[in-house]
Amino acid sequence: MLNSVTEILSRVCNCDKTPTIGAIIFEIFIVLGTIICLYLISRFTKNFLKKYLLVACGIFIFEFFTGPMWINSHLGPWAYVYSDVSWVLTIGWATMILTTIVVVDKIFSRSKEWQRFICYILTLTVEVLIFESIVLKLGIRTYAPETLEVINNWYLPILAVPVKALYYIPTFIALVVGFFKYWNFELEKEPLVPVKNGKWLRNLFISIISVVFFELMIDPMVINAKMPSWSYFYRDLSFVMTGIWIIIIWLAVNLVDKFFIQLDTGKKFILYIFSASIIMTPLEAFFIQNGYRIYGPSSVANFSGVKTLFLNLPIEVVFAIPLYLALIISFIRYWEIILDNKK
């Protein structure tokens, strides 16, 4: 049994884990920086460890889901959790994001939630661009061939970061911050007004923005084929395929909120994920098996070869669907909550 598990893991761990001097110095910097920042954060905010874990969880979900888009190397065997997903990078992003959120909240404590959200995005975009430039120059981060094709050799001067990062990074930040903020309402026990008659059209618009932005970012991972020619709006992204995901997510969230308004945040969230997943999973299997969805070579290389019974779907795809939904639905619900409660 142990040998079979080791064999499966070896097939999905295709990065060079040999540590370099630069990577080791980087790791030490991240660990020490995290300790210092958490100490300082503890002086200004309660439940700081729970908040840190929330941010780290959001980042880990994102990194696990988008793993085939990039390759993280040279951090040493001790630094990896699964494939090339590294806890070192996760805590680095988490420290940066939580520290920025705490600082912005302190400085702009009188501002509206949406105003502070914009400030998070703008501040963190600059910080993450610099961080991304460092890991690229140290050889820790490289990009998968499909991602390089989309990048098309367009890089920012000095930083040597892809121009597309100006889109990828704010999307990444928005999803992680949305995930954190949504669960932080529950952590802080903030009084929220339950809305019986939600604004369905407004919520549909939020769902459209969330799904389309995320689909644009993960475009290198999968090809949407055999769609009507008129339906493609960017590369292989189709209004038909994207529209299906939007409707499923929108209905799942709004129907659960309507009929289970009395449930707490955690239970409703489980229902969001479950109700959307039981529809999306067999649909994804149908699309893959009939050539409507084609995963790129880098995505396929990360598959262990284990498939589910009945649906014959790669196990990684089965796990990816609820992870995808966790980020998207948290972001959607965060914006619905702050708009409904006029925060």
Tab-separated table of N, CA, C and O in Angstrom, residues 195-243:
chain	number	residue	atom	x	y	z
A	195	VAL	N	-31.095	38.375	4.688
A	195	VAL	CA	-31.978	38.968	3.682
A	195	VAL	C	-32.853	37.881	3.084
A	195	VAL	O	-32.366	36.968	2.418
A	196	LYS	N	-34.157	37.970	3.332
A	196	LYS	CA	-35.075	36.949	2.834
A	196	LYS	C	-35.281	37.064	1.333
A	196	LYS	O	-35.348	36.085	0.611
A	197	ASN	N	-35.420	38.291	0.867
A	197	ASN	CA	-35.650	38.513	-0.565
A	197	ASN	C	-34.406	39.152	-1.165
A	197	ASN	O	-34.300	40.373	-1.267
A	198	GLY	N	-33.435	38.308	-1.472
A	198	GLY	CA	-32.176	38.799	-2.014
A	198	GLY	C	-32.334	39.421	-3.393
A	198	GLY	O	-33.313	39.185	-4.097
A	199	LYS	N	-31.380	40.259	-3.731
A	199	LYS	CA	-31.400	40.920	-5.041
A	199	LYS	C	-30.777	39.971	-6.062
A	199	LYS	O	-29.571	39.989	-6.295
A	200	TRP	N	-31.612	39.150	-6.666
A	200	TRP	CA	-31.141	38.071	-7.528
A	200	TRP	C	-30.388	38.576	-8.748
A	200	TRP	O	-29.382	37.999	-9.126
A	201	LEU	N	-30.848	39.650	-9.358
A	201	LEU	CA	-30.159	40.169	-10.553
A	201	LEU	C	-28.794	40.747	-10.185
A	201	LEU	O	-27.814	40.534	-10.898
A	202	ARG	N	-28.749	41.489	-9.087
A	202	ARG	CA	-27.462	42.021	-8.632
A	202	ARG	C	-26.510	40.881	-8.305
A	202	ARG	O	-25.328	40.913	-8.660
A	203	ASN	N	-27.022	39.850	-7.627
A	203	ASN	CA	-26.194	38.699	-7.276
A	203	ASN	C	-25.735	37.936	-8.514
A	203	ASN	O	-24.630	37.379	-8.540
A	204	LEU	N	-26.579	37.910	-9.540
A	204	LEU	CA	-26.178	37.284	-10.804
A	204	LEU	C	-25.013	38.043	-11.419
A	204	LEU	O	-24.060	37.435	-11.927
A	205	PHE	N	-25.072	39.365	-11.361
A	205	PHE	CA	-23.981	40.186	-11.899
A	205	PHE	C	-22.676	39.907	-11.150
A	205	PHE	O	-21.609	39.769	-11.765
A	206	ILE	N	-22.749	39.805	-9.820
A	206	ILE	CA	-21.558	39.494	-9.021
A	206	ILE	C	-21.013	38.128	-9.410
A	206	ILE	O	-19.797	37.938	-9.546
A	207	SER	N	-21.913	37.157	-9.617
A	207	SER	CA	-21.498	35.809	-10.016
A	207	SER	C	-20.817	35.824	-11.381
A	207	SER	O	-19.807	35.140	-11.590
A	208	ILE	N	-21.365	36.597	-12.307
A	208	ILE	CA	-20.776	36.699	-13.651
A	208	ILE	C	-19.357	37.247	-13.563
A	208	ILE	O	-18.411	36.690	-14.149
A	209	ILE	N	-19.190	38.352	-12.838
A	209	ILE	CA	-17.870	38.969	-12.686
A	209	ILE	C	-16.882	37.980	-12.062
A	209	ILE	O	-15.749	37.811	-12.546
A	210	SER	N	-17.311	37.290	-11.011
A	210	SER	CA	-16.427	36.366	-10.297
A	210	SER	C	-15.967	35.226	-11.190
A	210	SER	O	-14.765	34.932	-11.287
A	211	VAL	N	-16.918	34.571	-11.844
A	211	VAL	CA	-16.591	33.392	-12.650
A	211	VAL	C	-15.781	33.774	-13.886
A	211	VAL	O	-14.781	33.120	-14.203
A	212	VAL	N	-16.184	34.831	-14.582
A	212	VAL	CA	-15.486	35.233	-15.813
A	212	VAL	C	-14.039	35.617	-15.502
A	212	VAL	O	-13.109	35.198	-16.200
A	213	PHE	N	-13.822	36.401	-14.435
A	213	PHE	CA	-12.464	36.820	-14.089
A	213	PHE	C	-11.591	35.616	-13.758
A	213	PHE	O	-10.435	35.543	-14.170
A	214	PHE	N	-12.139	34.656	-13.000
A	214	PHE	CA	-11.365	33.476	-12.637
A	214	PHE	C	-11.112	32.590	-13.856
A	214	PHE	O	-10.016	32.049	-14.028
A	215	GLU	N	-12.114	32.438	-14.715
A	215	GLU	CA	-11.953	31.629	-15.925
A	215	GLU	C	-10.884	32.231	-16.842
A	215	GLU	O	-10.120	31.502	-17.477
A	216	LEU	N	-10.834	33.554	-16.912
A	216	LEU	CA	-9.801	34.209	-17.718
A	216	LEU	C	-8.410	33.886	-17.182
A	216	LEU	O	-7.478	33.665	-17.947
A	217	MET	N	-8.290	33.838	-15.866
A	217	MET	CA	-6.987	33.589	-15.267
A	217	MET	C	-6.524	32.158	-15.486
A	217	MET	O	-5.347	31.919	-15.763
A	218	ILE	N	-7.433	31.179	-15.360
A	218	ILE	CA	-7.036	29.769	-15.480
A	218	ILE	C	-7.153	29.258	-16.918
A	218	ILE	O	-7.055	28.058	-17.158
A	219	ASP	N	-7.312	30.171	-17.847
A	219	ASP	CA	-7.449	29.803	-19.262
A	219	ASP	C	-6.362	28.850	-19.751
A	219	ASP	O	-6.653	27.925	-20.517
A	220	PRO	N	-5.067	29.011	-19.333
A	220	PRO	CA	-4.036	28.090	-19.840
A	220	PRO	C	-4.225	26.632	-19.417
A	220	PRO	O	-3.649	25.736	-20.036
A	221	MET	N	-5.014	26.371	-18.388
A	221	MET	CA	-5.113	25.014	-17.844
A	221	MET	C	-5.980	24.087	-18.684
A	221	MET	O	-5.762	22.877	-18.707
A	222	VAL	N	-6.997	24.617	-19.351
A	222	VAL	CA	-7.980	23.771	-20.021
A	222	VAL	C	-8.509	24.459	-21.267
A	222	VAL	O	-8.608	25.688	-21.325
A	223	ILE	N	-8.821	23.662	-22.286
A	223	ILE	CA	-9.362	24.186	-23.549
A	223	ILE	C	-10.843	23.834	-23.631
A	223	ILE	O	-11.246	22.693	-23.399
A	224	ASN	N	-11.658	24.831	-23.936
A	224	ASN	CA	-13.080	24.603	-24.187
A	224	ASN	C	-13.275	24.452	-25.697
A	224	ASN	O	-13.091	25.402	-26.453
A	225	ALA	N	-13.636	23.256	-26.123
A	225	ALA	CA	-13.722	22.953	-27.556
A	225	ALA	C	-15.161	22.649	-27.965
A	225	ALA	O	-16.045	22.458	-27.130
A	226	LYS	N	-15.380	22.626	-29.286
A	226	LYS	CA	-16.658	22.225	-29.886
A	226	LYS	C	-17.821	23.152	-29.516
A	226	LYS	O	-18.982	22.776	-29.655
A	227	MET	N	-17.502	24.340	-29.024
A	227	MET	CA	-18.551	25.307	-28.736
A	227	MET	C	-18.907	26.064	-30.015
A	227	MET	O	-18.089	26.144	-30.938
A	228	PRO	N	-20.123	26.639	-30.114
A	228	PRO	CA	-20.467	27.444	-31.295
A	228	PRO	C	-19.456	28.567	-31.485
A	228	PRO	O	-19.020	29.190	-30.512
A	229	SER	N	-19.072	28.834	-32.713
A	229	SER	CA	-18.027	29.823	-32.990
A	229	SER	C	-18.383	31.208	-32.456
A	229	SER	O	-17.504	31.965	-32.018
A	230	TRP	N	-19.692	31.552	-32.473
A	230	TRP	CA	-20.112	32.872	-32.010
A	230	TRP	C	-19.981	33.037	-30.496
A	230	TRP	O	-20.025	34.161	-29.979
A	231	SER	N	-19.797	31.909	-29.782
A	231	SER	CA	-19.825	31.963	-28.320
A	231	SER	C	-18.477	32.288	-27.693
A	231	SER	O	-18.401	32.579	-26.501
A	232	TYR	N	-17.398	32.247	-28.490
A	232	TYR	CA	-16.074	32.491	-27.925
A	232	TYR	C	-15.833	33.991	-27.781
A	232	TYR	O	-16.010	34.745	-28.738
A	233	PHE	N	-15.430	34.404	-26.579
A	233	PHE	CA	-15.200	35.837	-26.350
A	233	PHE	C	-13.741	36.161	-26.049
A	233	PHE	O	-13.334	37.314	-26.111
A	234	TYR	N	-12.928	35.162	-25.698
A	234	TYR	CA	-11.491	35.366	-25.521
A	234	TYR	C	-10.811	34.029	-25.647
A	234	TYR	O	-11.105	33.103	-24.898
A	235	ARG	N	-9.900	33.909	-26.610
A	235	ARG	CA	-9.250	32.634	-26.878
A	235	ARG	C	-10.285	31.520	-26.961
A	235	ARG	O	-11.174	31.571	-27.795
A	236	ASP	N	-10.203	30.522	-26.042
A	236	ASP	CA	-11.167	29.419	-26.118
A	236	ASP	C	-12.264	29.533	-25.058
A	236	ASP	O	-12.995	28.578	-24.811
A	237	LEU	N	-12.380	30.690	-24.419
A	237	LEU	CA	-13.434	30.879	-23.429
A	237	LEU	C	-14.761	31.146	-24.126
A	237	LEU	O	-14.845	32.010	-24.998
A	238	SER	N	-15.780	30.415	-23.707
A	238	SER	CA	-17.075	30.467	-24.393
A	238	SER	C	-18.168	30.953	-23.451
A	238	SER	O	-18.242	30.547	-22.282
A	239	PHE	N	-19.045	31.818	-23.989
A	239	PHE	CA	-20.200	32.266	-23.218
A	239	PHE	C	-21.059	31.075	-22.782
A	239	PHE	O	-21.652	31.094	-21.706
A	240	VAL	N	-21.103	30.041	-23.612
A	240	VAL	CA	-21.940	28.876	-23.303
A	240	VAL	C	-21.388	28.130	-22.096
A	240	VAL	O	-22.095	27.897	-21.102
A	241	MET	N	-20.103	27.752	-22.158
A	241	MET	CA	-19.489	26.992	-21.074
A	241	MET	C	-19.446	27.807	-19.782
A	241	MET	O	-19.856	27.333	-18.710
A	242	THR	N	-18.943	29.048	-19.882
A	242	THR	CA	-18.855	29.900	-18.699
A	242	THR	C	-20.239	30.197	-18.144
A	242	THR	O	-20.442	30.223	-16.928
A	243	GLY	N	-21.199	30.393	-19.036
A	243	GLY	CA	-22.565	30.667	-18.607
A	243	GLY	C	-23.166	29.522	-17.809
A	243	GLY	O	-23.935	29.749	-16.861
